[in-house]
CSV table of C-alpha atoms and ligand atoms in Angstrom, one decimal:
chain,number,residue,atom,x,y,z
A,1,MET,CA,-1.4,-44.3,-62.1
A,2,ASP,CA,1.9,-46.2,-62.8
A,3,ASN,CA,2.7,-49.6,-61.5
A,4,PHE,CA,4.8,-49.8,-58.4
A,5,ASN,CA,6.2,-52.1,-55.7
A,6,TYR,CA,5.9,-50.6,-52.2
A,7,SER,CA,7.9,-51.8,-49.2
A,8,VAL,CA,9.0,-49.9,-46.1
A,9,PRO,CA,10.2,-52.5,-43.6
A,10,THR,CA,11.3,-49.8,-41.1
A,11,LYS,CA,9.4,-50.1,-37.9
A,12,ILE,CA,8.5,-46.8,-36.4
A,13,TYR,CA,8.3,-46.3,-32.6
A,14,PHE,CA,6.5,-43.0,-32.4
A,15,GLY,CA,5.9,-40.9,-29.3
A,16,LYS,CA,7.0,-40.1,-25.7
A,17,GLY,CA,9.3,-42.6,-24.1
A,18,GLN,CA,9.7,-44.8,-27.1
A,19,ILE,CA,13.4,-44.8,-26.7
A,20,LYS,CA,12.9,-47.8,-24.4
A,21,HIS,CA,12.7,-50.0,-27.5
A,22,LEU,CA,16.4,-49.4,-28.1
A,23,THR,CA,17.2,-52.6,-26.1
A,24,GLU,CA,15.7,-54.6,-29.0
A,25,MET,CA,18.9,-53.9,-30.9
A,26,LYS,CA,20.3,-56.8,-29.0
A,27,GLU,CA,18.6,-59.1,-31.4
A,28,TYR,CA,21.0,-57.8,-34.1
A,29,GLY,CA,24.4,-58.0,-32.3
A,30,ASN,CA,26.5,-57.1,-29.3
A,31,LYS,CA,28.5,-54.2,-30.5
A,32,VAL,CA,27.2,-50.9,-32.0
A,33,LEU,CA,28.7,-47.9,-33.6
A,34,MET,CA,26.8,-44.9,-32.2
A,35,VAL,CA,27.0,-42.0,-34.7
A,36,TYR,CA,26.1,-38.4,-33.9
A,37,GLY,CA,26.8,-34.8,-34.9
A,38,GLY,CA,28.3,-31.8,-33.1
A,39,GLY,CA,26.9,-32.4,-29.7
A,40,SER,CA,23.3,-31.3,-29.5
A,41,ILE,CA,22.4,-34.8,-28.2
A,42,LYS,CA,24.7,-34.3,-25.2
A,43,ARG,CA,23.0,-31.0,-24.4
A,44,ASN,CA,19.4,-32.2,-24.5
A,45,GLY,CA,20.0,-35.5,-22.7
A,46,ILE,CA,19.3,-38.0,-25.6
A,47,TYR,CA,22.9,-39.2,-25.5
A,48,ASP,CA,22.7,-40.2,-21.8
A,49,ALA,CA,19.3,-41.9,-22.3
A,50,ALA,CA,20.6,-43.9,-25.2
A,51,ILE,CA,23.8,-45.0,-23.5
A,52,ALA,CA,21.9,-46.1,-20.4
A,53,LEU,CA,19.6,-48.4,-22.5
A,54,LEU,CA,22.5,-49.8,-24.5
A,55,LYS,CA,24.3,-50.6,-21.3
A,56,GLU,CA,21.2,-52.2,-19.9
A,57,ALA,CA,21.0,-54.5,-23.0
A,58,GLU,CA,24.7,-55.3,-22.6
A,59,ILE,CA,25.5,-53.8,-26.0
A,60,GLU,CA,29.1,-52.6,-26.3
A,61,VAL,CA,29.3,-49.0,-27.7
A,62,VAL,CA,31.9,-47.4,-29.9
A,63,GLU,CA,31.3,-43.8,-31.0
A,64,LEU,CA,31.8,-41.6,-34.0
A,65,SER,CA,30.9,-38.0,-33.3
A,66,GLY,CA,31.3,-34.8,-35.3
A,67,VAL,CA,29.2,-35.7,-38.3
A,68,GLU,CA,28.9,-32.4,-40.2
A,69,PRO,CA,25.7,-30.9,-41.6
A,70,ASN,CA,26.1,-31.9,-45.3
A,71,PRO,CA,28.1,-35.0,-44.2
A,72,ARG,CA,31.5,-35.5,-45.7
A,73,ILE,CA,32.9,-38.6,-47.4
A,74,GLU,CA,35.9,-38.3,-45.0
A,75,THR,CA,33.6,-38.9,-42.1
A,76,VAL,CA,32.1,-41.9,-43.8
A,77,ARG,CA,35.5,-43.4,-44.4
A,78,LYS,CA,36.4,-42.9,-40.7
A,79,GLY,CA,33.3,-44.6,-39.6
A,80,ALA,CA,33.8,-47.6,-41.9
A,81,GLU,CA,37.4,-48.0,-40.6
A,82,ILE,CA,36.1,-48.1,-37.0
A,83,CYS,CA,33.5,-50.7,-38.0
A,84,LYS,CA,36.1,-52.9,-39.6
A,85,ALA,CA,38.7,-52.5,-36.9
A,86,GLU,CA,36.3,-53.0,-34.0
A,87,GLY,CA,34.1,-55.7,-35.5
A,88,VAL,CA,31.0,-53.6,-35.1
A,89,ASP,CA,27.6,-55.5,-35.7
A,90,MET,CA,25.2,-52.6,-36.3
A,91,ILE,CA,25.0,-48.8,-36.4
A,92,LEU,CA,22.8,-46.4,-34.4
A,93,ALA,CA,22.4,-42.9,-35.8
A,94,VAL,CA,21.3,-40.3,-33.3
A,95,GLY,CA,20.5,-37.0,-35.0
A,96,GLY,CA,19.1,-35.4,-38.1
A,97,GLY,CA,19.4,-36.3,-41.7
A,98,SER,CA,23.1,-35.7,-41.9
A,99,THR,CA,23.9,-38.2,-39.1
A,100,ILE,CA,21.5,-40.8,-40.5
A,101,ASP,CA,22.7,-40.5,-44.1
A,102,CYS,CA,26.4,-40.7,-42.9
A,103,SER,CA,25.5,-43.8,-40.9
A,104,LYS,CA,23.9,-45.5,-43.8
A,105,VAL,CA,26.9,-45.2,-46.1
A,106,ILE,CA,29.2,-46.2,-43.2
A,107,GLY,CA,27.0,-49.4,-43.0
A,108,GLY,CA,27.5,-50.1,-46.6
A,109,ALA,CA,31.2,-49.2,-46.6
A,110,ALA,CA,31.9,-51.5,-43.6
A,111,LYS,CA,30.9,-54.3,-45.9
A,112,TYR,CA,32.8,-53.1,-49.0
A,113,ASP,CA,36.4,-53.6,-49.9
A,114,GLY,CA,37.0,-50.5,-52.0
A,115,ASP,CA,36.6,-46.7,-51.3
A,116,ALA,CA,33.3,-45.6,-49.7
A,117,TRP,CA,32.9,-42.9,-52.4
A,118,ASP,CA,32.3,-45.7,-54.9
A,119,LEU,CA,29.0,-46.5,-53.1
A,120,VAL,CA,27.9,-42.9,-53.4
A,121,THR,CA,28.6,-42.6,-57.2
A,122,ASN,CA,27.4,-46.1,-58.0
A,123,PRO,CA,24.6,-47.5,-55.8
A,124,LEU,CA,24.8,-50.8,-57.6
A,125,LEU,CA,27.9,-51.6,-55.7
A,126,ILE,CA,26.0,-51.6,-52.4
A,127,GLU,CA,25.6,-55.4,-52.0
A,128,ALA,CA,25.6,-55.6,-48.2
A,129,SER,CA,25.2,-53.3,-45.2
A,130,LEU,CA,25.4,-53.4,-41.4
A,131,PRO,CA,21.9,-53.0,-40.0
A,132,ILE,CA,21.0,-49.3,-39.4
A,133,PHE,CA,18.9,-48.0,-36.5
A,134,SER,CA,18.0,-44.3,-35.9
A,135,ILE,CA,16.8,-41.9,-33.2
A,136,LEU,CA,15.5,-38.9,-35.0
A,137,THR,CA,16.2,-35.5,-33.5
A,138,LEU,CA,15.2,-33.1,-36.3
A,139,SER,CA,12.1,-33.3,-38.6
A,140,ALA,CA,13.2,-32.7,-42.1
A,141,THR,CA,14.8,-35.2,-44.5
A,142,GLY,CA,12.8,-38.4,-43.9
A,143,SER,CA,16.0,-40.4,-43.9
A,144,GLU,CA,14.6,-42.2,-40.8
A,145,MET,CA,12.2,-44.1,-43.1
A,146,ASP,CA,13.8,-44.1,-46.6
A,147,ALA,CA,16.5,-45.7,-48.6
A,148,PHE,CA,18.5,-42.5,-49.5
A,149,ALA,CA,21.7,-41.0,-48.3
A,150,VAL,CA,23.3,-37.8,-49.5
A,151,ILE,CA,27.1,-37.4,-49.1
A,152,SER,CA,29.4,-34.4,-49.9
A,153,ASN,CA,32.8,-34.5,-51.4
A,154,MET,CA,34.0,-30.9,-51.0
A,155,ALA,CA,37.3,-31.7,-52.8
A,156,THR,CA,35.4,-32.2,-56.1
A,157,ASN,CA,32.4,-30.0,-55.3
A,158,ASP,CA,30.1,-33.0,-55.5
A,159,LYS,CA,27.0,-33.6,-53.3
A,160,ILE,CA,25.5,-36.9,-54.5
A,161,GLY,CA,22.5,-39.0,-53.4
A,162,THR,CA,22.8,-42.7,-53.3
A,163,ALA,CA,20.3,-45.3,-52.2
A,164,SER,CA,19.8,-49.0,-51.3
A,165,PRO,CA,16.9,-50.9,-49.8
A,166,LEU,CA,19.6,-52.1,-47.3
A,167,PHE,CA,19.8,-48.5,-46.0
A,168,LYS,CA,16.2,-48.4,-44.8
A,169,PRO,CA,16.6,-48.5,-41.0
A,170,VAL,CA,15.4,-51.6,-39.1
A,171,PHE,CA,13.7,-49.3,-36.7
A,172,SER,CA,13.5,-45.6,-36.0
A,173,ILE,CA,12.6,-43.9,-32.8
A,174,LEU,CA,10.5,-40.8,-33.4
A,175,ASP,CA,9.9,-38.9,-30.1
A,176,PRO,CA,8.6,-35.4,-30.8
A,177,GLU,CA,10.0,-34.2,-27.5
A,178,TYR,CA,13.5,-34.8,-28.9
A,179,THR,CA,12.9,-32.0,-31.3
A,180,PHE,CA,11.9,-29.4,-28.6
A,181,SER,CA,15.5,-28.2,-28.6
A,182,VAL,CA,15.7,-27.7,-32.4
A,183,PRO,CA,16.4,-23.9,-32.9
A,184,LYS,CA,14.0,-21.8,-35.0
A,185,ARG,CA,16.4,-21.7,-38.0
A,186,GLN,CA,16.5,-25.5,-38.2
A,187,THR,CA,12.8,-25.9,-37.6
A,188,ALA,CA,12.2,-23.5,-40.5
A,189,ALA,CA,14.7,-25.2,-42.8
A,190,GLY,CA,13.3,-28.6,-41.9
A,191,THR,CA,9.8,-27.5,-42.8
A,192,ALA,CA,11.0,-26.2,-46.1
A,193,ASP,CA,12.7,-29.5,-46.8
A,194,ILE,CA,9.5,-31.5,-46.0
A,195,MET,CA,7.5,-29.1,-48.1
A,196,SER,CA,9.9,-29.5,-51.0
A,197,HIS,CA,9.8,-33.3,-50.9
A,198,THR,CA,6.0,-33.0,-51.1
A,199,PHE,CA,6.1,-30.5,-54.0
A,200,GLU,CA,8.5,-32.7,-55.9
A,201,ASN,CA,6.0,-35.5,-55.6
A,202,TYR,CA,2.8,-33.4,-56.1
A,203,PHE,CA,3.7,-31.8,-59.4
A,204,THR,CA,3.7,-34.7,-61.9
A,205,ASN,CA,2.7,-35.4,-65.4
A,206,VAL,CA,1.2,-38.8,-64.6
A,207,GLU,CA,-2.6,-38.9,-65.0
A,208,GLY,CA,-4.8,-40.4,-62.4
A,209,ALA,CA,-2.5,-40.4,-59.4
A,210,GLY,CA,-5.3,-39.0,-57.3
A,211,ILE,CA,-4.6,-40.5,-53.9
A,212,GLN,CA,-0.9,-39.5,-54.1
A,213,GLY,CA,-1.9,-35.9,-54.9
A,214,HIS,CA,-4.5,-35.7,-52.1
A,215,LEU,CA,-2.0,-37.1,-49.6
A,216,CYS,CA,0.5,-34.4,-50.7
A,217,GLU,CA,-2.1,-31.8,-50.1
A,218,ALA,CA,-2.7,-33.2,-46.6
A,219,VAL,CA,1.0,-33.0,-45.8
A,220,LEU,CA,1.3,-29.4,-47.2
A,221,LYS,CA,-1.7,-28.3,-45.1
A,222,THR,CA,-0.3,-29.9,-42.0
A,223,LEU,CA,3.0,-28.0,-42.5
A,224,VAL,CA,1.2,-24.7,-43.0
A,225,GLU,CA,-0.9,-25.3,-39.9
A,226,TYR,CA,1.8,-26.6,-37.5
A,227,ALA,CA,5.1,-25.1,-38.5
A,228,PRO,CA,4.2,-21.6,-37.3
A,229,ILE,CA,3.2,-23.1,-33.9
A,230,ALA,CA,6.6,-24.9,-33.6
A,231,MET,CA,8.3,-21.6,-34.5
A,232,THR,CA,6.7,-19.6,-31.7
A,233,ASP,CA,6.1,-22.4,-29.2
A,234,PRO,CA,9.0,-24.9,-29.6
A,235,GLU,CA,7.8,-27.2,-26.8
A,236,ASN,CA,4.3,-27.6,-28.3
A,237,TYR,CA,4.1,-31.4,-28.5
A,238,ASP,CA,1.4,-31.7,-31.2
A,239,ALA,CA,3.1,-29.2,-33.4
A,240,ARG,CA,6.4,-31.1,-33.2
A,241,ALA,CA,4.6,-34.5,-33.6
A,242,ASN,CA,2.8,-33.4,-36.8
A,243,LEU,CA,6.1,-32.1,-38.3
A,244,MET,CA,7.9,-35.3,-37.3
A,245,TRP,CA,5.4,-37.6,-39.0
A,246,ALA,CA,5.1,-35.3,-42.0
A,247,SER,CA,8.9,-35.6,-42.4
A,248,SER,CA,8.7,-39.4,-42.7
A,249,LEU,CA,5.6,-39.6,-44.9
A,250,ALA,CA,6.8,-37.0,-47.4
A,251,ILE,CA,9.6,-39.2,-48.7
A,252,ASN,CA,8.8,-42.8,-47.8
A,253,GLY,CA,7.2,-43.6,-51.1
A,254,LEU,CA,3.6,-43.1,-50.0
A,255,LEU,CA,3.3,-39.8,-51.9
A,256,SER,CA,5.5,-40.7,-54.9
A,257,ASP,CA,5.0,-44.4,-55.9
A,258,GLY,CA,2.7,-44.7,-58.8
A,259,ALA,CA,3.0,-40.9,-59.5
A,260,GLY,CA,6.1,-41.2,-61.8
A,261,VAL,CA,7.8,-38.3,-60.1
A,262,ALA,CA,11.3,-36.9,-61.0
A,263,TRP,CA,12.7,-34.2,-58.8
A,264,THR,CA,13.9,-30.7,-59.8
A,265,ALA,CA,14.5,-28.4,-56.8
A,266,HIS,CA,16.7,-31.1,-55.1
A,267,PRO,CA,19.3,-31.5,-57.9
A,268,ILE,CA,19.6,-27.7,-58.0
A,269,GLU,CA,19.9,-27.4,-54.2
A,270,HIS,CA,22.6,-30.1,-54.1
A,271,GLU,CA,24.7,-28.0,-56.4
A,272,LEU,CA,24.3,-25.0,-54.0
A,273,SER,CA,25.4,-27.1,-51.1
A,274,ALA,CA,28.2,-28.7,-53.0
A,275,TYR,CA,29.8,-25.4,-53.9
A,276,TYR,CA,28.8,-23.2,-51.0
A,277,ASP,CA,27.9,-25.6,-48.1
A,278,ILE,CA,24.6,-24.0,-47.4
A,279,THR,CA,21.7,-25.4,-45.3
A,280,HIS,CA,19.7,-27.8,-47.5
A,281,GLY,CA,16.2,-26.6,-46.5
A,282,GLU,CA,17.1,-22.9,-46.9
A,283,GLY,CA,18.4,-23.6,-50.4
A,284,LEU,CA,15.2,-25.3,-51.3
A,285,ALA,CA,13.1,-22.5,-49.9
A,286,ILE,CA,14.9,-20.0,-52.2
A,287,ILE,CA,14.6,-22.2,-55.2
A,288,THR,CA,11.0,-23.3,-55.0
A,289,PRO,CA,9.0,-20.1,-55.8
A,290,VAL,CA,11.4,-19.3,-58.7
A,291,TRP,CA,11.0,-22.9,-60.0
A,292,MET,CA,7.2,-22.5,-59.9
A,293,GLU,CA,7.3,-19.3,-61.8
A,294,THR,CA,9.7,-20.8,-64.4
A,295,CYS,CA,7.4,-23.8,-64.9
A,296,MET,CA,4.4,-21.5,-65.6
A,297,GLU,CA,6.4,-19.3,-67.9
A,298,LYS,CA,7.8,-22.2,-69.9
A,299,GLU,CA,4.7,-24.3,-70.0
A,300,PRO,CA,1.4,-22.5,-69.4
A,301,ARG,CA,-0.3,-25.9,-69.1
A,302,THR,CA,1.1,-26.0,-65.5
A,303,ILE,CA,-0.8,-22.9,-64.4
A,304,ALA,CA,-3.9,-25.0,-63.6
A,305,ASP,CA,-1.8,-27.3,-61.3
A,306,PHE,CA,-0.4,-24.3,-59.4
A,307,ALA,CA,-3.9,-22.8,-59.1
A,308,LYS,CA,-5.2,-26.0,-57.6
A,309,PHE,CA,-2.3,-26.0,-55.1
A,310,GLY,CA,-3.3,-22.4,-54.1
A,311,ARG,CA,-7.0,-23.2,-53.8
A,312,VAL,CA,-6.5,-26.4,-51.7
A,313,VAL,CA,-3.5,-25.5,-49.5
A,314,PHE,CA,-4.0,-21.8,-49.0
A,315,GLY,CA,-7.7,-21.5,-49.6
A,316,ILE,CA,-7.3,-18.9,-52.4
A,317,SER,CA,-10.6,-18.3,-54.2
A,318,GLY,CA,-11.4,-17.1,-57.8
A,319,ASP,CA,-12.0,-18.6,-61.2
A,320,ASP,CA,-9.0,-17.1,-63.0
A,321,ASP,CA,-6.4,-19.8,-62.8
A,322,GLU,CA,-3.5,-17.5,-63.6
A,323,ALA,CA,-4.4,-15.0,-60.9
A,324,VAL,CA,-4.9,-17.8,-58.4
A,325,ALA,CA,-1.6,-19.5,-59.3
A,326,LYS,CA,0.3,-16.2,-58.9
A,327,ALA,CA,-1.4,-15.6,-55.6
A,328,ALA,CA,-0.4,-19.1,-54.5
A,329,VAL,CA,3.3,-18.4,-55.2
A,330,ALA,CA,3.0,-15.1,-53.3
A,331,GLU,CA,1.4,-16.9,-50.3
A,332,LEU,CA,4.2,-19.5,-50.4
A,333,ARG,CA,6.8,-16.7,-50.4
A,334,LYS,CA,5.1,-15.1,-47.4
A,335,PHE,CA,5.0,-18.5,-45.6
A,336,LEU,CA,8.7,-19.3,-46.2
A,337,PHE,CA,10.3,-15.9,-45.9
A,338,GLU,CA,8.0,-14.1,-43.4
A,339,THR,CA,6.4,-16.8,-41.2
A,340,LEU,CA,9.4,-19.1,-41.2
A,341,GLU,CA,11.9,-16.2,-41.5
A,342,ILE,CA,14.0,-18.0,-44.1
A,343,PRO,CA,16.5,-15.8,-46.1
A,344,SER,CA,15.0,-15.2,-49.5
A,345,THR,CA,18.0,-14.9,-51.8
A,346,LEU,CA,21.3,-16.7,-52.4
A,347,ARG,CA,23.2,-13.6,-51.3
A,348,ALA,CA,21.4,-13.7,-48.0
A,349,VAL,CA,22.7,-17.2,-47.3
A,350,GLY,CA,26.3,-16.1,-48.0
A,351,ILE,CA,26.7,-16.9,-51.7
A,352,ASP,CA,28.6,-13.8,-53.0
A,353,THR,CA,29.7,-14.8,-56.4
A,354,LYS,CA,28.0,-16.2,-59.6
A,355,GLU,CA,31.2,-17.6,-61.0
A,356,ASN,CA,30.2,-21.3,-60.5
A,357,PHE,CA,26.6,-20.9,-61.8
A,358,PRO,CA,27.3,-22.2,-65.3
A,359,ILE,CA,28.9,-25.5,-64.1
A,360,MET,CA,26.3,-25.9,-61.3
A,361,ALA,CA,23.5,-25.4,-63.9
A,362,GLU,CA,25.1,-28.0,-66.2
A,363,LYS,CA,25.4,-30.6,-63.4
A,364,ALA,CA,21.9,-29.9,-62.0
A,365,ALA,CA,20.3,-30.2,-65.5
A,366,LYS,CA,21.5,-33.8,-65.6
A,367,GLY,CA,19.8,-34.6,-62.3
A,368,CYS,CA,16.5,-33.0,-63.4
A,369,ARG,CA,16.0,-35.3,-66.4
A,370,GLY,CA,12.4,-36.4,-66.9
A,371,SER,CA,11.0,-33.9,-64.4
A,372,TYR,CA,7.5,-32.2,-64.5
A,373,VAL,CA,8.8,-29.4,-66.7
A,374,ALA,CA,12.0,-30.2,-68.6
A,375,LEU,CA,14.7,-27.7,-67.6
A,376,THR,CA,17.8,-27.0,-69.6
A,377,ALA,CA,21.1,-25.8,-68.1
A,378,GLU,CA,20.3,-22.4,-69.5
A,379,ASP,CA,16.9,-22.4,-67.7
A,380,ILE,CA,18.6,-23.3,-64.4
A,381,GLU,CA,21.3,-20.7,-64.8
A,382,ALA,CA,18.6,-18.1,-65.4
A,383,MET,CA,16.9,-19.3,-62.2
A,384,LEU,CA,20.1,-19.0,-60.2
A,385,GLU,CA,20.5,-15.5,-61.5
A,386,ARG,CA,16.9,-14.7,-60.3
A,387,MET,CA,17.6,-16.2,-56.9
A,388,PHE,CA,20.9,-14.3,-56.5
B,1,LIG,O1,25.2,-31.8,-35.1
B,1,LIG,P1,24.3,-31.5,-34.0
B,1,LIG,O2,25.0,-30.9,-32.9
B,1,LIG,O3,23.4,-32.7,-33.6
B,1,LIG,O4,23.3,-30.3,-34.5
B,1,LIG,C1,22.5,-30.4,-35.6
B,1,LIG,C2,23.0,-29.6,-36.8
B,1,LIG,O5,23.8,-28.6,-36.5
B,1,LIG,C3,21.2,-29.7,-35.3
B,1,LIG,N1,20.2,-30.5,-34.5
B,1,LIG,C4,19.7,-31.7,-34.9
B,1,LIG,N2,18.8,-32.1,-34.0
B,1,LIG,C5,18.8,-31.2,-33.0
B,1,LIG,C6,19.7,-30.1,-33.3
B,1,LIG,N3,19.9,-29.1,-32.6
B,1,LIG,C7,19.2,-29.0,-31.4
B,1,LIG,N4,18.3,-29.9,-31.0
B,1,LIG,C8,18.1,-31.0,-31.8
B,1,LIG,N5,17.2,-31.9,-31.4
B,1,LIG,O6,20.7,-29.3,-36.5
B,1,LIG,C9,21.7,-29.1,-37.4
B,1,LIG,C10,21.4,-29.7,-38.8
B,1,LIG,O7,21.3,-31.1,-38.7
B,1,LIG,P2,21.3,-31.9,-40.0
B,1,LIG,O8,21.3,-33.4,-39.7
B,1,LIG,O9,22.4,-31.5,-41.0
B,1,LIG,O10,19.9,-31.5,-40.7
B,1,LIG,P3,18.9,-32.2,-41.6
B,1,LIG,O11,18.1,-33.2,-40.9
B,1,LIG,O12,18.2,-31.2,-42.3
B,1,LIG,O13,19.8,-33.0,-42.7
B,1,LIG,C11,20.3,-32.4,-43.8
B,1,LIG,C12,21.1,-33.4,-44.7
B,1,LIG,O14,20.2,-34.4,-45.2
B,1,LIG,C13,20.3,-34.5,-46.6
B,1,LIG,C14,20.6,-33.0,-47.0
B,1,LIG,O15,21.1,-32.9,-48.3
B,1,LIG,C15,21.7,-32.7,-45.9
B,1,LIG,O16,22.9,-33.2,-46.3
B,1,LIG,N6,19.0,-35.0,-47.2
B,1,LIG,C16,18.8,-36.3,-47.0
B,1,LIG,C17,17.7,-37.0,-47.6
B,1,LIG,C18,17.4,-38.4,-47.4
B,1,LIG,N7,18.3,-39.2,-46.7
B,1,LIG,O17,16.4,-38.9,-47.8
B,1,LIG,C19,16.8,-36.3,-48.4
B,1,LIG,C20,16.9,-34.8,-48.3
B,1,LIG,O18,16.3,-34.2,-49.4
B,1,LIG,C21,18.2,-34.2,-48.1
B,1,LIG,O19,18.9,-34.1,-49.3
B,2,LIG,ZN1,15.3,-32.5,-49.1
């Protein structure tokens, strides 16, 4: 196991009615920028509940709505301008990963004199941030408990992740009931995202990271058990609760620190979103089985790891590692594309041309450096062809 420094200062208020803690924001200031997306929070009542509590705490509210899935740099700039003009003290993100990510970079940009995009391309420039708070409404990215933010610049076809310890929310409210209204499609995509974060951490070349590996297996088993329940019974509290906590645990460092991980599926997916604006979790679901097959073909030493995954997570039996590993990938496909009903090809998510594949592969290969199985731009282009 590698050395690591672990610190997650984010306080989690988990469960029914925990929104009452919103009034504690008063300790951080008198004026908040409340950031949200396309309006789901108005339809399910979370908006009204939050506004009432902020009023009770005598916190003045200014709003930024319309944050896009795959949040845009233009929206970050707009938010930062509001913060500067209005003298905002803190930011409350109410939504999924897109809203939380956008809020984080707004927080940094509000304290920065140059263009917000600088903070995305160079995280070292993030020297200060307004405090960030979140009310999570979609179990997926883990942004509610991590340092990352992913922002898109469609003018340059870039979708880039940045990070700062200052972006870790002060507190996040995780009420599983707030995810009852998440549609099937987003429930599935969110599950695929959590699963991918866990895979990115699970498949590592570092020896002896046993506890991290076993924690990954627990998260994967939890997803396989509870996501199908949430798909068919969206108001099942325990199903939603297990997905919600899995979302946070998969990416808050618990599964990765000490395990020397470097991610692969994510840099590839970010190119898909940057060029075709697809849903993050759907892209990851399409990539993952092809990535697993590519790993085994390129480096047969990995077959034993994929067989272990199949035995522990799907309960596949047999002594022949290769047969078990193949069955594991088949089970995973069944889970993603049949149980979760995620489209299984790039064509099926609306990508109708291969013309950008070479440049996408080139860019993704840079992001995959140091990963479990080293992938060249040629490998990634071949994977994109297979997914098409
Ligand atoms: O905008 P509204 O109207 O709120 O609707 C959203 C949106 O259309 C809807 N939704 C959210 N909560 C809902 C709901 N609908 C009904 N009921 C609710 N309770 O769901 C749609 C998708 O929301 P979005 O925030 O885009 O989804 P997600 O949480 O999957 O976030 C995706 C973004 O996060 C980035 C992705 O790349 C993508 O840009 N990621 C962030 C990470 C991080 N910060 O650590 C890591 C991830 O790997 C990922 O890259
Ligand atoms: Zn992700």
